[in-house]
mmCIF file of C-alpha atoms and ligand atoms in Angstrom:
data_model
loop_
_atom_site.group_PDB
_atom_site.id
_atom_site.type_symbol
_atom_site.label_atom_id
_atom_site.label_comp_id
_atom_site.label_asym_id
_atom_site.label_seq_id
_atom_site.Cartn_x
_atom_site.Cartn_y
_atom_site.Cartn_z
ATOM 1 C CA UNK A 1440 32.090 77.111 172.173
ATOM 2 C CA UNK A 1441 32.258 73.552 173.101
ATOM 3 C CA UNK A 1442 32.627 71.893 176.255
ATOM 4 C CA UNK A 1443 35.310 69.525 176.726
ATOM 5 C CA UNK A 1444 37.135 67.802 179.233
ATOM 6 C CA UNK A 1445 37.038 68.530 183.248
ATOM 7 C CA UNK A 1446 40.601 70.132 183.739
ATOM 8 C CA UNK A 1447 40.188 70.770 187.643
ATOM 9 C CA UNK A 1448 37.874 69.894 190.383
ATOM 10 C CA UNK A 1449 37.901 72.746 193.459
ATOM 11 C CA UNK A 1450 36.036 72.220 196.516
ATOM 12 C CA UNK A 1451 33.061 74.450 195.338
ATOM 13 C CA UNK A 1452 33.418 74.991 191.447
ATOM 14 C CA UNK A 1453 34.682 72.409 188.670
ATOM 15 C CA UNK A 1454 36.600 73.764 185.748
ATOM 16 C CA UNK A 1455 36.152 72.263 182.043
ATOM 17 C CA UNK A 1456 38.166 73.205 178.949
ATOM 18 C CA UNK A 1457 36.708 74.395 175.850
ATOM 19 C CA UNK A 1458 37.582 74.366 172.215
ATOM 20 C CA UNK A 1459 38.934 77.896 172.704
ATOM 21 C CA UNK A 1460 42.407 77.282 174.765
ATOM 22 C CA UNK A 1461 41.554 81.042 176.093
ATOM 23 C CA UNK A 1462 38.082 80.051 177.739
ATOM 24 C CA UNK A 1463 37.261 77.806 180.352
ATOM 25 C CA UNK A 1464 33.657 76.711 181.776
ATOM 26 C CA UNK A 1465 33.383 76.641 185.210
ATOM 27 C CA UNK A 1466 30.599 74.389 187.149
ATOM 28 C CA UNK A 1467 29.612 75.610 190.571
ATOM 29 C CA UNK A 1468 28.610 72.652 192.851
ATOM 30 C CA UNK A 1469 26.639 72.880 196.023
ATOM 31 C CA UNK A 1470 29.266 71.259 198.023
ATOM 32 C CA UNK A 1471 30.417 73.307 200.868
ATOM 33 C CA UNK A 1472 33.671 72.871 202.730
ATOM 34 C CA UNK A 1473 35.116 74.819 205.756
ATOM 35 C CA UNK A 1474 38.311 75.059 208.122
ATOM 36 C CA UNK A 1475 40.220 74.074 205.059
ATOM 37 C CA UNK A 1476 38.260 70.947 203.944
ATOM 38 C CA UNK A 1477 37.831 69.602 207.560
ATOM 39 C CA UNK A 1478 33.957 70.522 207.361
ATOM 40 C CA UNK A 1479 32.167 68.915 204.679
ATOM 41 C CA UNK A 1480 28.452 69.444 203.491
ATOM 42 C CA UNK A 1481 26.201 70.527 201.057
ATOM 43 C CA UNK A 1482 23.945 73.697 200.689
ATOM 44 C CA UNK A 1483 21.156 72.931 198.182
ATOM 45 C CA UNK A 1484 20.845 75.526 195.571
ATOM 46 C CA UNK A 1485 24.223 77.066 196.492
ATOM 47 C CA UNK A 1486 25.736 76.756 192.856
ATOM 48 C CA UNK A 1487 23.156 78.671 191.552
ATOM 49 C CA UNK A 1488 23.072 81.439 193.682
ATOM 50 C CA UNK A 1489 26.930 81.628 193.704
ATOM 51 C CA UNK A 1490 26.965 81.472 189.882
ATOM 52 C CA UNK A 1491 24.121 84.194 189.377
ATOM 53 C CA UNK A 1492 25.285 86.455 192.004
ATOM 54 C CA UNK A 1493 29.038 86.575 191.008
ATOM 55 C CA UNK A 1494 28.498 86.989 187.385
ATOM 56 C CA UNK A 1495 25.960 90.100 188.405
ATOM 57 C CA UNK A 1496 28.469 91.236 190.435
ATOM 58 C CA UNK A 1497 31.306 91.276 188.226
ATOM 59 C CA UNK A 1498 29.281 92.765 185.423
ATOM 60 C CA UNK A 1499 28.659 95.611 187.662
ATOM 61 C CA UNK A 1500 32.515 95.495 188.416
ATOM 62 C CA UNK A 1501 32.990 95.495 184.564
ATOM 63 C CA UNK A 1502 30.908 98.620 183.909
ATOM 64 C CA UNK A 1503 32.693 100.319 186.618
ATOM 65 C CA UNK A 1504 36.140 99.549 184.962
ATOM 66 C CA UNK A 1505 37.531 96.487 186.997
ATOM 67 C CA UNK A 1506 38.160 94.084 184.441
ATOM 68 C CA UNK A 1507 37.096 90.320 185.148
ATOM 69 C CA UNK A 1508 37.499 86.834 184.266
ATOM 70 C CA UNK A 1509 33.918 86.850 183.242
ATOM 71 C CA UNK A 1510 32.539 86.534 179.825
ATOM 72 C CA UNK A 1511 28.952 84.666 179.871
ATOM 73 C CA UNK A 1512 26.831 82.948 182.014
ATOM 74 C CA UNK A 1513 25.752 79.283 180.087
ATOM 75 C CA UNK A 1514 23.221 78.152 182.326
ATOM 76 C CA UNK A 1515 21.942 78.275 186.161
ATOM 77 C CA UNK A 1516 25.270 76.675 187.275
ATOM 78 C CA UNK A 1517 27.696 77.007 184.322
ATOM 79 C CA UNK A 1518 29.570 80.450 183.188
ATOM 80 C CA UNK A 1519 32.123 80.779 180.272
ATOM 81 C CA UNK A 1520 35.236 82.635 181.776
ATOM 82 C CA UNK A 1521 38.509 83.637 180.460
ATOM 83 C CA UNK A 1522 41.302 81.259 181.050
ATOM 84 C CA UNK A 1523 43.881 82.979 183.811
ATOM 85 C CA UNK A 1524 46.792 81.730 185.420
ATOM 86 C CA UNK A 1525 45.682 82.511 189.399
ATOM 87 C CA UNK A 1526 48.111 84.634 191.263
ATOM 88 C CA UNK A 1527 48.340 82.301 194.251
ATOM 89 C CA UNK A 1528 46.951 85.065 196.641
ATOM 90 C CA UNK A 1529 43.752 85.206 198.805
ATOM 91 C CA UNK A 1530 43.293 88.986 198.930
ATOM 92 C CA UNK A 1531 41.078 89.846 201.803
ATOM 93 C CA UNK A 1532 39.463 93.298 202.444
ATOM 94 C CA UNK A 1533 37.888 93.749 205.750
ATOM 95 C CA UNK A 1534 35.531 97.001 206.823
ATOM 96 C CA UNK A 1535 34.533 95.029 210.115
ATOM 97 C CA UNK A 1536 36.152 93.106 212.691
ATOM 98 C CA UNK A 1537 34.993 89.399 212.324
ATOM 99 C CA UNK A 1538 36.124 85.734 211.759
ATOM 100 C CA UNK A 1539 39.866 85.195 212.172
ATOM 101 C CA UNK A 1540 40.876 88.948 212.342
ATOM 102 C CA UNK A 1541 38.678 89.321 215.527
ATOM 103 C CA UNK A 1542 40.294 86.002 216.895
ATOM 104 C CA UNK A 1543 44.247 86.846 216.134
ATOM 105 C CA UNK A 1544 43.430 90.284 217.611
ATOM 106 C CA UNK A 1545 41.384 89.193 220.498
ATOM 107 C CA UNK A 1546 38.229 91.567 219.766
ATOM 108 C CA UNK A 1547 34.919 91.005 219.582
ATOM 109 C CA UNK A 1548 33.182 90.868 216.081
ATOM 110 C CA UNK A 1549 31.368 93.913 214.689
ATOM 111 C CA UNK A 1550 33.732 96.710 215.345
ATOM 112 C CA UNK A 1551 33.675 99.165 212.270
ATOM 113 C CA UNK A 1552 37.454 99.572 211.563
ATOM 114 C CA UNK A 1553 38.868 102.922 211.455
ATOM 115 C CA UNK A 1554 40.254 102.238 207.751
ATOM 116 C CA UNK A 1555 39.913 99.271 205.457
ATOM 117 C CA UNK A 1556 42.318 96.285 206.046
ATOM 118 C CA UNK A 1557 43.778 94.494 203.466
ATOM 119 C CA UNK A 1558 45.361 91.007 204.110
ATOM 120 C CA UNK A 1559 47.131 88.427 201.745
ATOM 121 C CA UNK A 1560 47.001 84.918 202.239
ATOM 122 C CA UNK A 1561 49.462 82.452 200.391
ATOM 123 C CA UNK A 1562 47.242 79.936 198.570
ATOM 124 C CA UNK A 1563 48.516 76.733 199.705
ATOM 125 C CA UNK A 1564 45.749 74.241 201.337
ATOM 126 C CA UNK A 1565 48.417 71.702 202.358
ATOM 127 C CA UNK A 1566 49.940 74.718 204.282
ATOM 128 C CA UNK A 1567 46.188 75.925 205.188
ATOM 129 C CA UNK A 1568 46.764 79.257 203.126
ATOM 130 C CA UNK A 1569 49.043 80.965 205.825
ATOM 131 C CA UNK A 1570 48.823 84.881 206.030
ATOM 132 C CA UNK A 1571 51.739 86.532 204.404
ATOM 133 C CA UNK A 1572 52.695 90.624 203.722
ATOM 134 C CA UNK A 1573 54.036 92.471 200.581
ATOM 135 C CA UNK A 1574 57.520 91.550 201.527
ATOM 136 C CA UNK A 1575 56.975 87.846 201.637
ATOM 137 C CA UNK A 1576 55.000 88.103 198.168
ATOM 138 C CA UNK A 1577 57.792 90.080 196.329
ATOM 139 C CA UNK A 1578 60.589 88.140 198.126
ATOM 140 C CA UNK A 1579 59.180 84.878 196.858
ATOM 141 C CA UNK A 1580 58.308 86.111 193.406
ATOM 142 C CA UNK A 1581 54.857 85.128 193.810
ATOM 143 C CA UNK A 1582 53.809 88.289 191.537
ATOM 144 C CA UNK A 1583 55.631 91.602 190.571
ATOM 145 C CA UNK A 1584 55.514 94.922 192.376
ATOM 146 C CA UNK A 1585 53.523 96.429 189.503
ATOM 147 C CA UNK A 1586 50.711 93.522 189.504
ATOM 148 C CA UNK A 1587 50.606 93.645 193.598
ATOM 149 C CA UNK A 1588 50.120 97.168 193.291
ATOM 150 C CA UNK A 1589 47.594 96.942 190.606
ATOM 151 C CA UNK A 1590 45.738 94.135 192.894
ATOM 152 C CA UNK A 1591 45.802 96.427 195.940
ATOM 153 C CA UNK A 1592 44.389 99.158 193.888
ATOM 154 C CA UNK A 1593 41.436 96.977 192.374
ATOM 155 C CA UNK A 1594 40.663 95.442 195.640
ATOM 156 C CA UNK A 1595 39.899 98.872 197.433
ATOM 157 C CA UNK A 1596 37.998 100.122 194.396
ATOM 158 C CA UNK A 1597 36.100 96.909 194.589
ATOM 159 C CA UNK A 1598 35.499 97.430 197.961
ATOM 160 C CA UNK A 1599 34.128 100.768 197.405
ATOM 161 C CA UNK A 1600 31.643 99.754 194.918
ATOM 162 C CA UNK A 1601 30.399 96.587 196.493
ATOM 163 C CA UNK A 1602 30.079 98.433 200.171
ATOM 164 C CA UNK A 1603 27.898 101.058 198.570
ATOM 165 C CA UNK A 1604 25.818 98.351 196.314
ATOM 166 C CA UNK A 1605 25.180 96.227 199.347
ATOM 167 C CA UNK A 1606 24.555 99.136 201.675
ATOM 168 C CA UNK A 1607 21.555 99.889 199.190
ATOM 169 C CA UNK A 1608 20.101 96.386 199.781
ATOM 170 C CA UNK A 1609 20.289 97.124 203.653
ATOM 171 C CA UNK A 1610 23.608 94.618 204.023
ATOM 172 C CA UNK A 1611 26.651 95.413 205.639
ATOM 173 C CA UNK A 1612 29.905 94.007 203.668
ATOM 174 C CA UNK A 1613 32.013 92.971 206.590
ATOM 175 C CA UNK A 1614 34.591 91.597 205.003
ATOM 176 C CA UNK A 1615 35.281 89.311 201.546
ATOM 177 C CA UNK A 1616 38.078 87.300 199.482
ATOM 178 C CA UNK A 1617 39.266 87.987 196.073
ATOM 179 C CA UNK A 1618 41.505 86.037 193.536
ATOM 180 C CA UNK A 1619 43.085 87.737 190.891
ATOM 181 C CA UNK A 1620 44.356 85.949 187.473
ATOM 182 C CA UNK A 1621 46.519 86.523 184.263
ATOM 183 C CA UNK A 1622 45.286 86.033 181.179
ATOM 184 C CA UNK A 1623 47.164 84.473 177.967
ATOM 185 C CA UNK A 1624 47.601 88.289 176.973
ATOM 186 C CA UNK A 1625 49.128 89.441 179.982
ATOM 187 C CA UNK A 1626 45.984 91.088 181.646
ATOM 188 C CA UNK A 1627 45.320 91.451 185.262
ATOM 189 C CA UNK A 1628 41.827 90.404 185.926
ATOM 190 C CA UNK A 1629 39.557 89.763 188.678
ATOM 191 C CA UNK A 1630 38.956 85.859 188.837
ATOM 192 C CA UNK A 1631 37.365 83.259 191.078
ATOM 193 C CA UNK A 1632 33.857 84.245 192.487
ATOM 194 C CA UNK A 1633 31.915 87.055 194.529
ATOM 195 C CA UNK A 1634 29.482 84.952 196.638
ATOM 196 C CA UNK A 1635 27.948 84.225 200.019
ATOM 197 C CA UNK A 1636 31.099 81.384 200.344
ATOM 198 C CA UNK A 1637 33.751 84.058 199.923
ATOM 199 C CA UNK A 1638 31.809 87.225 201.838
ATOM 200 C CA UNK A 1639 30.442 88.038 204.933
ATOM 201 C CA UNK A 1640 26.689 89.902 204.615
ATOM 202 C CA UNK A 1641 25.324 91.057 207.314
ATOM 203 C CA UNK A 1642 21.582 92.675 207.489
ATOM 204 C CA UNK A 1643 22.071 96.273 208.455
ATOM 205 C CA UNK A 1644 18.945 96.370 210.883
ATOM 206 C CA UNK A 1645 18.935 92.882 212.537
ATOM 207 C CA UNK A 1646 22.738 92.102 212.091
ATOM 208 C CA UNK A 1647 21.519 88.599 211.024
ATOM 209 C CA UNK A 1648 24.236 86.757 209.144
ATOM 210 C CA UNK A 1649 23.693 86.032 205.413
ATOM 211 C CA UNK A 1650 26.649 83.897 204.348
ATOM 212 C CA UNK A 1651 28.554 80.939 204.676
ATOM 213 C CA UNK A 1652 29.373 81.575 208.316
ATOM 214 C CA UNK A 1653 25.805 79.833 208.859
ATOM 215 C CA UNK A 1654 27.257 76.685 207.554
ATOM 216 C CA UNK A 1655 30.776 77.002 209.252
ATOM 217 C CA UNK A 1656 29.006 78.011 212.671
ATOM 218 C CA UNK A 1657 26.550 75.365 212.481
ATOM 219 C CA UNK A 1658 23.529 78.568 212.661
ATOM 220 C CA UNK A 1659 21.085 76.693 210.662
ATOM 221 C CA UNK A 1660 19.020 78.604 208.041
ATOM 222 C CA UNK A 1661 22.036 78.420 205.494
ATOM 223 C CA UNK A 1662 20.023 77.723 202.402
ATOM 224 C CA UNK A 1663 17.710 80.295 203.130
ATOM 225 C CA UNK A 1664 20.292 82.832 203.753
ATOM 226 C CA UNK A 1665 21.807 82.191 200.326
ATOM 227 C CA UNK A 1666 18.166 82.417 198.881
ATOM 228 C CA UNK A 1667 17.501 85.867 200.957
ATOM 229 C CA UNK A 1668 20.490 87.333 199.195
ATOM 230 C CA UNK A 1669 19.668 86.272 195.807
ATOM 231 C CA UNK A 1670 16.226 87.656 196.750
ATOM 232 C CA UNK A 1671 17.480 91.366 197.837
ATOM 233 C CA UNK A 1672 20.176 91.286 194.713
ATOM 234 C CA UNK A 1673 17.071 90.518 191.983
ATOM 235 C CA UNK A 1674 15.075 93.059 193.831
ATOM 236 C CA UNK A 1675 11.914 90.848 194.547
HETATM 237 P P1 LIG B 2815 38.786 84.883 207.837
HETATM 238 O O1 LIG B 2815 37.856 86.054 208.848
HETATM 239 O O2 LIG B 2815 38.096 83.437 208.279
HETATM 240 O O3 LIG B 2815 39.847 85.081 207.481
HETATM 241 O O4 LIG B 2815 37.798 85.288 206.251
HETATM 242 C C1 LIG B 2815 37.728 86.830 205.572
HETATM 243 C C2 LIG B 2815 36.820 86.608 204.517
HETATM 244 O O5 LIG B 2815 37.446 85.745 203.770
HETATM 245 C C3 LIG B 2815 35.509 86.152 204.896
HETATM 246 O O6 LIG B 2815 34.416 86.981 204.401
HETATM 247 C C4 LIG B 2815 35.244 84.600 204.230
HETATM 248 C C5 LIG B 2815 36.305 84.680 203.190
HETATM 249 N N1 LIG B 2815 37.158 83.248 203.208
HETATM 250 C C6 LIG B 2815 37.261 82.662 201.910
HETATM 251 O O7 LIG B 2815 36.724 82.985 200.743
HETATM 252 N N2 LIG B 2815 37.731 81.535 201.823
HETATM 253 C C7 LIG B 2815 38.784 81.049 202.881
HETATM 254 O O8 LIG B 2815 39.216 79.946 202.409
HETATM 255 C C8 LIG B 2815 38.378 81.843 204.260
HETATM 256 C C9 LIG B 2815 39.340 81.418 205.106
HETATM 257 C C10 LIG B 2815 37.683 83.008 204.246
HETATM 258 N N1 LIG B 2816 36.042 77.079 201.550
HETATM 259 C C1 LIG B 2816 37.535 77.072 202.618
HETATM 260 C C2 LIG B 2816 37.584 75.603 202.977
HETATM 261 O O1 LIG B 2816 37.199 74.817 202.841
HETATM 262 C C3 LIG B 2816 37.119 77.460 203.924
HETATM 263 C C4 LIG B 2816 36.151 78.459 204.219
HETATM 264 O O2 LIG B 2816 35.514 79.181 203.521
HETATM 265 O O3 LIG B 2816 35.647 78.763 205.419
HETATM 266 O O4 LIG B 2816 38.475 75.326 203.379
#
């Protein structure tokens, strides 16, 4: 499939058209932002890690019955995916208190939640991706009740699969963000990426952070953390 013009440039990826209208090519950048684009930087090698990690995880999820946009890895930074219309929600799954949840509830980070927490944010940069609930989503018509039910079901199943997988790599999956899309033939699929940009990974023994929080919080060792995650996933 031929790579054509650029359709879109986001904060961490570019999207290109292909000769088939049902497919696009995503190209992962080393650019990193935080706090709704307020903090900017680069993380050398991030694009390659996120591309490979996301593709490996989506392949694993597909095998376990979760439909995804992933089609084929084209190069170290580029992947062919199904073109989707993105459901304008960030679906956040939490197992342990951290980040904005810890802040909002006034609790420390690292408390294991008694059950999984699911949150939705409305994808709108100008508004800073405000948190919304099922009532807002349905009242605003951002997606249907049936699709929202499926999104929640997939998100919880993805959490079960990923939590167990990462535990085997001595990593605690603290929380993560998912995005879903609808293909041209109406199928709901997992889209965007699953990477250290979109997940919190803590080493199970040392509790060391191995994700983008090292960049957000100026902790240093950002590149090493991304490389370490890739090393564990590749079993080296
Ligand atoms: P939060 O604690 O800042 O709300 O983040 C929850 C999870 O979502 C965390 O794993 C990081 C991820 N995330 C994104 O992928 N994109 C974002 O814009 C934000 C704010 C968080
Ligand atoms: N990617 C988001 C942004 O720039 C935030 C984050 O990941 O913390 O705003």
